[in-house]
Protein backbone atom coordinates (compact mmCIF):
# COMPACT_ATOMS: atom_id res chain seq x y z
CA UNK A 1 1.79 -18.04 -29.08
CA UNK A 2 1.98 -15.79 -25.35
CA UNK A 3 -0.53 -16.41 -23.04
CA UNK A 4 -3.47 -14.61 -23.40
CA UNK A 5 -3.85 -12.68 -20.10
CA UNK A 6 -7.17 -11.23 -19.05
CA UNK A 7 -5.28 -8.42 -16.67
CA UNK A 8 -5.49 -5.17 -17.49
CA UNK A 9 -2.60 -2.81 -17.41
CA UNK A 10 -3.01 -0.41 -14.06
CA UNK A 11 -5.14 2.78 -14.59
CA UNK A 12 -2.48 4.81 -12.43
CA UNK A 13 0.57 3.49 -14.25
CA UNK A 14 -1.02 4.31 -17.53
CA UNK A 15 -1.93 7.73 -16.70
CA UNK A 16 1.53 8.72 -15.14
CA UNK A 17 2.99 7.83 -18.27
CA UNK A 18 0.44 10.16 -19.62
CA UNK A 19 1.59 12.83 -17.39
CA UNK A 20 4.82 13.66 -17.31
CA UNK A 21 4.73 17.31 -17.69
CA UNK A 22 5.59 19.95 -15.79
CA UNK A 23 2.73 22.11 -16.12
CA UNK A 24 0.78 19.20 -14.62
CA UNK A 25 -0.10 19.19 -11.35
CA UNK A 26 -0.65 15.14 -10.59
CA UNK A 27 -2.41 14.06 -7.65
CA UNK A 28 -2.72 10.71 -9.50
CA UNK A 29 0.16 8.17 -7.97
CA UNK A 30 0.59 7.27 -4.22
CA UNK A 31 4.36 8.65 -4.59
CA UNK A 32 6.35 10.22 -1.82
CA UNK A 33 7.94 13.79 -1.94
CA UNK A 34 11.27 13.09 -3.25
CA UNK A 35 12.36 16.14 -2.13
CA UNK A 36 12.18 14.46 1.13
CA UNK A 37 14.45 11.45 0.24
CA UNK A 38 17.04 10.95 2.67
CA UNK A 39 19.84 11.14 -0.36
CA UNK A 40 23.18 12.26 1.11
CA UNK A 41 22.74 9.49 4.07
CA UNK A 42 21.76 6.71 1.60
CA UNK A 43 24.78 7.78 -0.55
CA UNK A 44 26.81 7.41 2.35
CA UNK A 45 25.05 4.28 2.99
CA UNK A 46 25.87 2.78 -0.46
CA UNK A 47 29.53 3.94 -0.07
CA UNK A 48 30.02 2.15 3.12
CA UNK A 49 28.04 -1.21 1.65
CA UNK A 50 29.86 -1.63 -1.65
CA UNK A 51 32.22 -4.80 -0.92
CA UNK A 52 32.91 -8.11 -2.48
CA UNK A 53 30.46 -9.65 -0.39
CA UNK A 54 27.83 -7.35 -0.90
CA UNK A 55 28.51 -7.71 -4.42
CA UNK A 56 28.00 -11.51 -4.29
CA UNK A 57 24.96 -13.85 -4.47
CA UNK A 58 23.37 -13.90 -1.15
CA UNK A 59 20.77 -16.10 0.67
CA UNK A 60 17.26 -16.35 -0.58
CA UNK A 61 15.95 -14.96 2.99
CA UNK A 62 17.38 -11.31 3.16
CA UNK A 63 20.32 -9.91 4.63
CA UNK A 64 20.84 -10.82 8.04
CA UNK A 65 21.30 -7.14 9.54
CA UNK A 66 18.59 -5.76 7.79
CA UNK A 67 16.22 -8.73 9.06
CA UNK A 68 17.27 -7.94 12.35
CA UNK A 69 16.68 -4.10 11.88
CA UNK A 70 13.35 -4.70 10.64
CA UNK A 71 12.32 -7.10 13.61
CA UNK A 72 13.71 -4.63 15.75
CA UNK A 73 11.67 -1.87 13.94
CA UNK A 74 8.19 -4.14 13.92
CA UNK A 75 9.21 -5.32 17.52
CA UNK A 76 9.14 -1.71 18.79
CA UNK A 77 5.96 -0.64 16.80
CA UNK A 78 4.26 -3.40 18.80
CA UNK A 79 4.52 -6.43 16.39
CA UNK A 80 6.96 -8.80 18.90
CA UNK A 81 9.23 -10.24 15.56
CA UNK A 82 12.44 -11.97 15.23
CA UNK A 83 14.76 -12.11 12.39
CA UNK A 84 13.51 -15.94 11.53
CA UNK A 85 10.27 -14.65 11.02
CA UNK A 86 11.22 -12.59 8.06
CA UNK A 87 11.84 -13.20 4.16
CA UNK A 88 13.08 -9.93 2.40
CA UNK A 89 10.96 -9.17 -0.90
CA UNK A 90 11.40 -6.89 -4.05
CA UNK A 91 9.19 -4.23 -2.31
CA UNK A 92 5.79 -5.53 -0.82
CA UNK A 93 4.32 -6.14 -4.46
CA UNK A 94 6.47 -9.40 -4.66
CA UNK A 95 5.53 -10.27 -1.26
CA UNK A 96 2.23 -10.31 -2.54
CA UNK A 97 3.00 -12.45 -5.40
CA UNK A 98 5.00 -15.18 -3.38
CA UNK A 99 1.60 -15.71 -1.44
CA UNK A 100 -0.53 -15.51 -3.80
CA UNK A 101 1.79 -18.39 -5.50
CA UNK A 102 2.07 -20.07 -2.88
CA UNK A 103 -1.66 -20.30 -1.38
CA UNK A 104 -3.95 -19.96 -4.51
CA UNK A 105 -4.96 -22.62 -7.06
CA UNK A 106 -7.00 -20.77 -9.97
CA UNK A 107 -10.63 -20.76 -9.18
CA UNK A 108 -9.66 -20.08 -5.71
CA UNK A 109 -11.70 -17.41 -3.92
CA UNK A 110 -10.09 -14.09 -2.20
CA UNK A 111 -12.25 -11.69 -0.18
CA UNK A 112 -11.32 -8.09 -0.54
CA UNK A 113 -12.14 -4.67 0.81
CA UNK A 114 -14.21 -2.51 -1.59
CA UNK A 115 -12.59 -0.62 -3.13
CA UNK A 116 -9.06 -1.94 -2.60
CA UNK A 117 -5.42 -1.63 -4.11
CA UNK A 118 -5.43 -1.92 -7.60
CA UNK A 119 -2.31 -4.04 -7.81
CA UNK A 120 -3.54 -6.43 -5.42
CA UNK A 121 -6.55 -6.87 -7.58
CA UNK A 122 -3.84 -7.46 -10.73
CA UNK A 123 -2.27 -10.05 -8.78
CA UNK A 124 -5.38 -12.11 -7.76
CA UNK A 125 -6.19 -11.78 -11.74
CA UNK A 126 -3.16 -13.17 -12.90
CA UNK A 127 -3.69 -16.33 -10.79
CA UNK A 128 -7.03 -16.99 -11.83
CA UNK A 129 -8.87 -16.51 -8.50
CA UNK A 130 -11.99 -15.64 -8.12
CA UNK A 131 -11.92 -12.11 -6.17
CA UNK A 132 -15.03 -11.48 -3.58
CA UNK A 133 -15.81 -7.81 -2.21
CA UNK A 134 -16.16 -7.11 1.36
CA UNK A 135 -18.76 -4.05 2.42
CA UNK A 136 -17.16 -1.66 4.62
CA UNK A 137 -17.45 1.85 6.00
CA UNK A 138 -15.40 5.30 7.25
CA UNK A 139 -14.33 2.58 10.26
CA UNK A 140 -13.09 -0.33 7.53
CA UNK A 141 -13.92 -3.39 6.36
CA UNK A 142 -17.09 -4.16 8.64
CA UNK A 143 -16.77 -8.08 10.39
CA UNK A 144 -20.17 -8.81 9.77
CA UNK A 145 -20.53 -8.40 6.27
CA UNK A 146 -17.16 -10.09 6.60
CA UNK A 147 -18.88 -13.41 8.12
CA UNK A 148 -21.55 -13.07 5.25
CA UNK A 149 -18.88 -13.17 2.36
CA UNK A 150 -16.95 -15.84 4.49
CA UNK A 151 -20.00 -18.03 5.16
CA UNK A 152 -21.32 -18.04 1.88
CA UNK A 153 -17.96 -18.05 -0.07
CA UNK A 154 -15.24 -20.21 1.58
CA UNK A 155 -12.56 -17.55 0.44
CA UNK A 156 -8.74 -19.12 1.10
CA UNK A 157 -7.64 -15.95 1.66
CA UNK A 158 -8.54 -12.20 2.70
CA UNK A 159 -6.69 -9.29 1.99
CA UNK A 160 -6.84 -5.90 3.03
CA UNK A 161 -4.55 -2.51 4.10
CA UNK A 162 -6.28 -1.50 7.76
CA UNK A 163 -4.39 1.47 7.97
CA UNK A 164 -4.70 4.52 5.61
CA UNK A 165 -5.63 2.41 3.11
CA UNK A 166 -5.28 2.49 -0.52
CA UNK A 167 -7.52 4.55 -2.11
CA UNK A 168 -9.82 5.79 0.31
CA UNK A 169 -7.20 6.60 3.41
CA UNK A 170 -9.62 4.41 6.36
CA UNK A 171 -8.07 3.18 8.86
CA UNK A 172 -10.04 -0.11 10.80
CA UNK A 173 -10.59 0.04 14.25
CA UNK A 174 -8.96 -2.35 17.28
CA UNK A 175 -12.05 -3.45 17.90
CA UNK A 176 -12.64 -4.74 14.02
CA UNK A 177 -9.35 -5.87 13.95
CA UNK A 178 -9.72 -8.33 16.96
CA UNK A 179 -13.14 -9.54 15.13
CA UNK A 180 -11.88 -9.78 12.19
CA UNK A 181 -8.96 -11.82 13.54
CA UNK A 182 -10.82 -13.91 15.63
CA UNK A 183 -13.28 -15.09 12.38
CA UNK A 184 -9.93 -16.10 10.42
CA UNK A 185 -8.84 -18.24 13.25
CA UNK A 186 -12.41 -19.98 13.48
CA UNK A 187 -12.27 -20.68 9.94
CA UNK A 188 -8.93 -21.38 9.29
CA UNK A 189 -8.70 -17.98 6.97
CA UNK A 190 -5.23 -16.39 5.67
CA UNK A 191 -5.18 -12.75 5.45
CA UNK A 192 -3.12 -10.58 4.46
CA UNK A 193 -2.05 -7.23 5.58
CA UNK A 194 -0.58 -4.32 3.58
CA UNK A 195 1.04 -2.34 5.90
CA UNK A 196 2.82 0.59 3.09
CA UNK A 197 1.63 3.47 5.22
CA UNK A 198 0.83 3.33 8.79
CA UNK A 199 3.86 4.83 9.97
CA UNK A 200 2.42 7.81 8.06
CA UNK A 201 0.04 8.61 11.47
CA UNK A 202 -0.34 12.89 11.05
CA UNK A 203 -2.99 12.41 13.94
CA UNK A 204 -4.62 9.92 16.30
CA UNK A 205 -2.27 7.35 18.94
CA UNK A 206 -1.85 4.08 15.98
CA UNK A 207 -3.74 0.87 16.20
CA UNK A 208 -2.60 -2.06 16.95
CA UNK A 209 -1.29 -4.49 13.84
CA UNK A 210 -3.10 -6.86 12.53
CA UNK A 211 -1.08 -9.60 12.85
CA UNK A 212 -0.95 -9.04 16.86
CA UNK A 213 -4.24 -10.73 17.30
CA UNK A 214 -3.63 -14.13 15.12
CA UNK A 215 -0.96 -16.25 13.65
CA UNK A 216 -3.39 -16.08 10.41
CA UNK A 217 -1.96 -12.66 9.81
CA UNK A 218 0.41 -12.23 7.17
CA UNK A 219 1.96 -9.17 7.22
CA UNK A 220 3.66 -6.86 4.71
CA UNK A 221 5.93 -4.43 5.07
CA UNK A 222 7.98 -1.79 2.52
CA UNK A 223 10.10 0.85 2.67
CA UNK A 224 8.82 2.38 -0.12
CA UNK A 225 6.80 5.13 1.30
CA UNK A 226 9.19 5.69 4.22
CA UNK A 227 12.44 5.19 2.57
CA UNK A 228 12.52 5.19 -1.26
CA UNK A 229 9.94 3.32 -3.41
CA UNK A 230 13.67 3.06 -6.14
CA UNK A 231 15.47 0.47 -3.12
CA UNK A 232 12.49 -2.02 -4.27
CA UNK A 233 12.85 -3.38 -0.46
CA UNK A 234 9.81 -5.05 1.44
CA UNK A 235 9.36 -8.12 3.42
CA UNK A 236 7.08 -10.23 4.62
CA UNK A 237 6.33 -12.11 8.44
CA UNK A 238 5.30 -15.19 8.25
CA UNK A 239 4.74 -18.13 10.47
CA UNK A 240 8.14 -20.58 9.97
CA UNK A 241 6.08 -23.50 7.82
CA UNK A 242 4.77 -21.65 5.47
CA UNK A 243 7.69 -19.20 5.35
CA UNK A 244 9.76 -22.03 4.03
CA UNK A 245 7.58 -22.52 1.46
CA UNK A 246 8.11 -18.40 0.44
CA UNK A 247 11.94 -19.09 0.12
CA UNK A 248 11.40 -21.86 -2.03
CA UNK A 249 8.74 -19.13 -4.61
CA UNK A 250 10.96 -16.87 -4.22
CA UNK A 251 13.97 -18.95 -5.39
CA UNK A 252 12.33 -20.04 -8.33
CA UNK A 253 11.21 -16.20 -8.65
CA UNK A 254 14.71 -14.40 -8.51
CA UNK A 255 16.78 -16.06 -6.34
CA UNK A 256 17.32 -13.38 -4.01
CA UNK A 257 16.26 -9.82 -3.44
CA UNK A 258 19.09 -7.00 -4.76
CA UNK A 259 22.39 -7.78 -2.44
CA UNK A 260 23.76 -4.42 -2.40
CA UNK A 261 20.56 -2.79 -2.08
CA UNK A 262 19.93 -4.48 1.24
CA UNK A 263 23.26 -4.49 2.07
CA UNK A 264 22.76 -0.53 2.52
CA UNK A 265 19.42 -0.36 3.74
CA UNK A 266 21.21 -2.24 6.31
CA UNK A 267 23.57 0.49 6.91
CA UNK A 268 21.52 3.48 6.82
CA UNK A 269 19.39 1.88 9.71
CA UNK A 270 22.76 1.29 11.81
CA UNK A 271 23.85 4.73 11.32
CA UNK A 272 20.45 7.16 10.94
CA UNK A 273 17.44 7.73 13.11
CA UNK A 274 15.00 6.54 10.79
CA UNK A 275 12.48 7.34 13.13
CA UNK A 276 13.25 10.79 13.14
CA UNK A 277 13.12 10.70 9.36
CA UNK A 278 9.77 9.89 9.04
CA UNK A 279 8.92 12.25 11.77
CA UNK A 280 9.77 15.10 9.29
CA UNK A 281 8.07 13.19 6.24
CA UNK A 282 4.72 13.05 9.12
CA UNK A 283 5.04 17.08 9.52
CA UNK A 284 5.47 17.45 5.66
CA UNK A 285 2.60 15.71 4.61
CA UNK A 286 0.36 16.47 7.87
CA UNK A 287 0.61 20.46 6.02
CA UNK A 288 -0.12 18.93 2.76
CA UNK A 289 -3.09 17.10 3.92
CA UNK A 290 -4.42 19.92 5.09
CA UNK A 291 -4.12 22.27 2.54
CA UNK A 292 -6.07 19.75 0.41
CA UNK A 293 -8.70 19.28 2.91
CA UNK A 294 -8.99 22.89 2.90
CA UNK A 295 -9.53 23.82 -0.70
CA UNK A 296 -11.93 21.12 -1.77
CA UNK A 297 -15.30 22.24 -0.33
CA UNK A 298 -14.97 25.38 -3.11
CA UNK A 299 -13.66 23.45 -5.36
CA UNK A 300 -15.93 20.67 -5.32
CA UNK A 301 -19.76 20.81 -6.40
CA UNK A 302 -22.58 20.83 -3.39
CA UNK A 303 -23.07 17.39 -1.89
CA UNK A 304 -19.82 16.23 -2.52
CA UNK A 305 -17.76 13.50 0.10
CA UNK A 306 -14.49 12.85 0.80
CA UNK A 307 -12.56 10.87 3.16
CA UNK A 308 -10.89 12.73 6.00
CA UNK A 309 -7.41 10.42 6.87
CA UNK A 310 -6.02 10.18 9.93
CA UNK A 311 -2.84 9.24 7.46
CA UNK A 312 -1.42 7.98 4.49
CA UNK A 313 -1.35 9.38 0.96
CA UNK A 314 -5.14 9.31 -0.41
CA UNK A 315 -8.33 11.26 0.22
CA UNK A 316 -11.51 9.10 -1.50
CA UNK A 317 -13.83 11.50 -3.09
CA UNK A 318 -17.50 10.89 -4.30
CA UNK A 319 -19.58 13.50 -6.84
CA UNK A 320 -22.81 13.45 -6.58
CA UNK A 321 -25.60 13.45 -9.53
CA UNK A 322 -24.31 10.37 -11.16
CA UNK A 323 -21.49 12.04 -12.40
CA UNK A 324 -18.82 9.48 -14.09
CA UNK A 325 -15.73 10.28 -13.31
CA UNK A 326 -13.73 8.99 -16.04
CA UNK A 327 -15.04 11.22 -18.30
CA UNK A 328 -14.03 14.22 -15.96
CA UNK A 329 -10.59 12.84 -16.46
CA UNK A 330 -10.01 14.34 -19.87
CA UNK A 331 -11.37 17.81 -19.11
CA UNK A 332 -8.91 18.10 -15.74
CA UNK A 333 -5.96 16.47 -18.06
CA UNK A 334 -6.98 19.85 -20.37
CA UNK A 335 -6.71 22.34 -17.18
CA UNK A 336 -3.29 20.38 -16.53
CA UNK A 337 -4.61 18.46 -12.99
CA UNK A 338 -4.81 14.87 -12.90
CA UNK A 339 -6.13 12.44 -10.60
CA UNK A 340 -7.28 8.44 -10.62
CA UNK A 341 -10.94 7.37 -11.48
CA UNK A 342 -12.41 5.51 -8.99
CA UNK A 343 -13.91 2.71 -11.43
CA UNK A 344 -10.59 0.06 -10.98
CA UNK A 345 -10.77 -0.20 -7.71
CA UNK A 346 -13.95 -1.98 -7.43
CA UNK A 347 -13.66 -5.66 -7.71
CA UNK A 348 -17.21 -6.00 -8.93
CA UNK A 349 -19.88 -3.22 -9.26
CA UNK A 350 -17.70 0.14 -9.24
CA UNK A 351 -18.97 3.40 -8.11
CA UNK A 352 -17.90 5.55 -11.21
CA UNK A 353 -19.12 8.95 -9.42
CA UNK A 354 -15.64 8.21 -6.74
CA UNK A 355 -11.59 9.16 -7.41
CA UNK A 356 -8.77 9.16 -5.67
CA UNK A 357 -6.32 12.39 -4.92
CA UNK A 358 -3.04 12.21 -3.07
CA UNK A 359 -1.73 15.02 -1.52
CA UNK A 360 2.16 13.66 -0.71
CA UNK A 361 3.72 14.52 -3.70
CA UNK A 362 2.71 18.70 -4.29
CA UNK A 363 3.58 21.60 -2.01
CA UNK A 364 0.73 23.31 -0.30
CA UNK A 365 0.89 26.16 -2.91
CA UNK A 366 0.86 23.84 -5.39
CA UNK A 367 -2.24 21.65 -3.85
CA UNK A 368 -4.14 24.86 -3.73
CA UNK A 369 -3.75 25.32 -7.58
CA UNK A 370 -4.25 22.27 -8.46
CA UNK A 371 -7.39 21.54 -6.40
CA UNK A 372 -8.73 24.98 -7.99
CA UNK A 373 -8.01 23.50 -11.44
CA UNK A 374 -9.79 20.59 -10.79
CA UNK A 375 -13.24 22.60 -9.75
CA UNK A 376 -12.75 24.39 -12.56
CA UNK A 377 -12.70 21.00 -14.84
CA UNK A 378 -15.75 19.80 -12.47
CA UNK A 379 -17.55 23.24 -13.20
């Protein structure tokens, strides 16, 4: 008999499978424009990869050139990184698996954000840990609620995305990040942070990482949202004991991350500005941000919120008058607009009045329509 799993299937996966129709205008998945994908140099890239060796098995860390691009990239962004300090994942989703493997007995306890990645939540499931919410507001997860959860629940590990996070597009403050750093080192706390979108900044100077205030930090990288989420290419900094432990997971997991893949992510970093690239993605979505911004106070009814990013893919909204928004879901589906109920991303106690829209993936015309089709579902 399989193993019964208690996981259930993602929300957003389910519903872009729902989806796919070109009438529908979907602010449902965090996806990048792929108009915007860098294609013709990442051809060229794949051209210039394809070899025998590339070809071959390779070593369980990563490619050696893209490690060193990487470090250089982190390095430069702030985050002082060497090639050692970096194992090369199947996008950051495995990264997160691999620790989670490697840190987490079932029954273990992991303190979250609230609301939080929904994937990340799926992954703590699956090992059988016991997943704690952290209170937070428009400046993040807030340190002393934070103490409270860490104080009363001896969580192993904490994990959070400080900047533009996923759903609600907050970004935490230096000043929260050096607290909250300081309170894993007293306590001996991992934590984990989900970096997908920060290079994604459409206003503001960034913050500082994470991991720059503690050897606690564990930080995650992709190039998913910068790149192409279809390279399946992330990694993971780690400190060198426990990133020997990683390689080991990740042996037993699949061996090694796709050889020719990072074999040309290699070589498109050697030969392209990919600095400049996500320069234009920044302009791109910094006019699709605002169009969104712009059409939901009509579109929404009177004392509705919504997040207002410096970045990333995701404005949070919240309805008011106890509205559930799960059962708006099938009456924007019938105006052809969909976006994600809030509900999943709650650990706990979910606030079924929020959902999440991204504005990455539509043009501005087409964030205008859709944004009037949803009022028109919410009427």
């Amino acid at each position: 008999m399989p193993r019964k799993l208690t996981v259930a299937s993602s929300p957003v996966r389910d519903l872009l499978a729902l989806i796919n129709r070109p009438e529908v205008i979907s602010f449902a998945g965090g996806l990048p424009a792929p108009e915007l994908f860098d294609v013709e140099a990442l051809r060229a890239a794949f051209d210039r990869a394809v070899s025998r060796r590339s070809l071959q098995y390779a070593p369980t860390e990563g490619d050696a050139d893209l490690r060193g691009h990487v470090a250089a990239r982190l390095t430069a962004r702030g985050l002082p990184t060497d090639a050692a300090d970096l194992l090369v994942t199947t996008g950051s989703q495995q990264a997160l698996t691999l620790l989670v493997t490697a840190l987490l007995e079932p029954g273990a306890v992991v303190a979250v954000e609230e609301p939080t990645y929904l994937a990340a939540l799926q992954a703590f499931q699956l090992a059988g840990a016991r997943v704690v919410p952290v209170a937070g507001d428009e400046h993040g997860m807030d340190p002393a609620a934070l103490a409270e959860v860490v104080e009363r629940e001896r969580p192993e590990l904490l994990y959070l995305v400080p900047t533009f996070a996923n759903p609600t597009g907050r970004t935490l403050t230096a000043a929260r990040r050096r607290e909250i750093a300081a309170l894993a080192d007293r306590h001996g706390l991992w934590v984990v942070e989900d970096d997908p979108y920060g290079e994604l900044r459409y206003r503001g100077e960034p913050e500082p990482a994470l991991a720059t205030f503690s050897e606690r930090v564990l930080y995650l990288g992709s190039f998913s949202k910068i790149g192409a989420p279809g390279l399946r290419l992330g990694w993971l900094r780690a400190p060198a004991d426990l990133l020997r432990t990683l390689v080991i997971v990740k042996q037993a997991a699949d061996l090694h991350t796709s050889t020719i893949d990072q074999a040309a992510a290699a070589v498109y970093l050697a030969d392209n500005d990919l600095d400049a690239h996500v320069r234009g993605l920044c302009a791109a979505y910094r006019e699709r941000r605002a169009a969104m911004l712009a059409a939901l106070p009509s579109a929404l009814p009177a004392g509705s919120r919504w997040s207002d990013p410096d970045g990333g893919m995701f404005v949070w909204v919240t309805l008011p008058g106890g509205v559930d928004t799960a059962e708006v879901l099938p009456k924007a589906l019938a105006q052809d607009v969909a976006f994600v109920p809030g509900a999943p991303f709650y650990a706990t106690s979910p606030d079924r009045s929020a959902l999440r829209l991204s504005f990455t993936t539509n043009t501005v015309a087409d964030i205008a329509e859709g944004v009037r089709r949803l009022g028109i579902a919410l009427g």
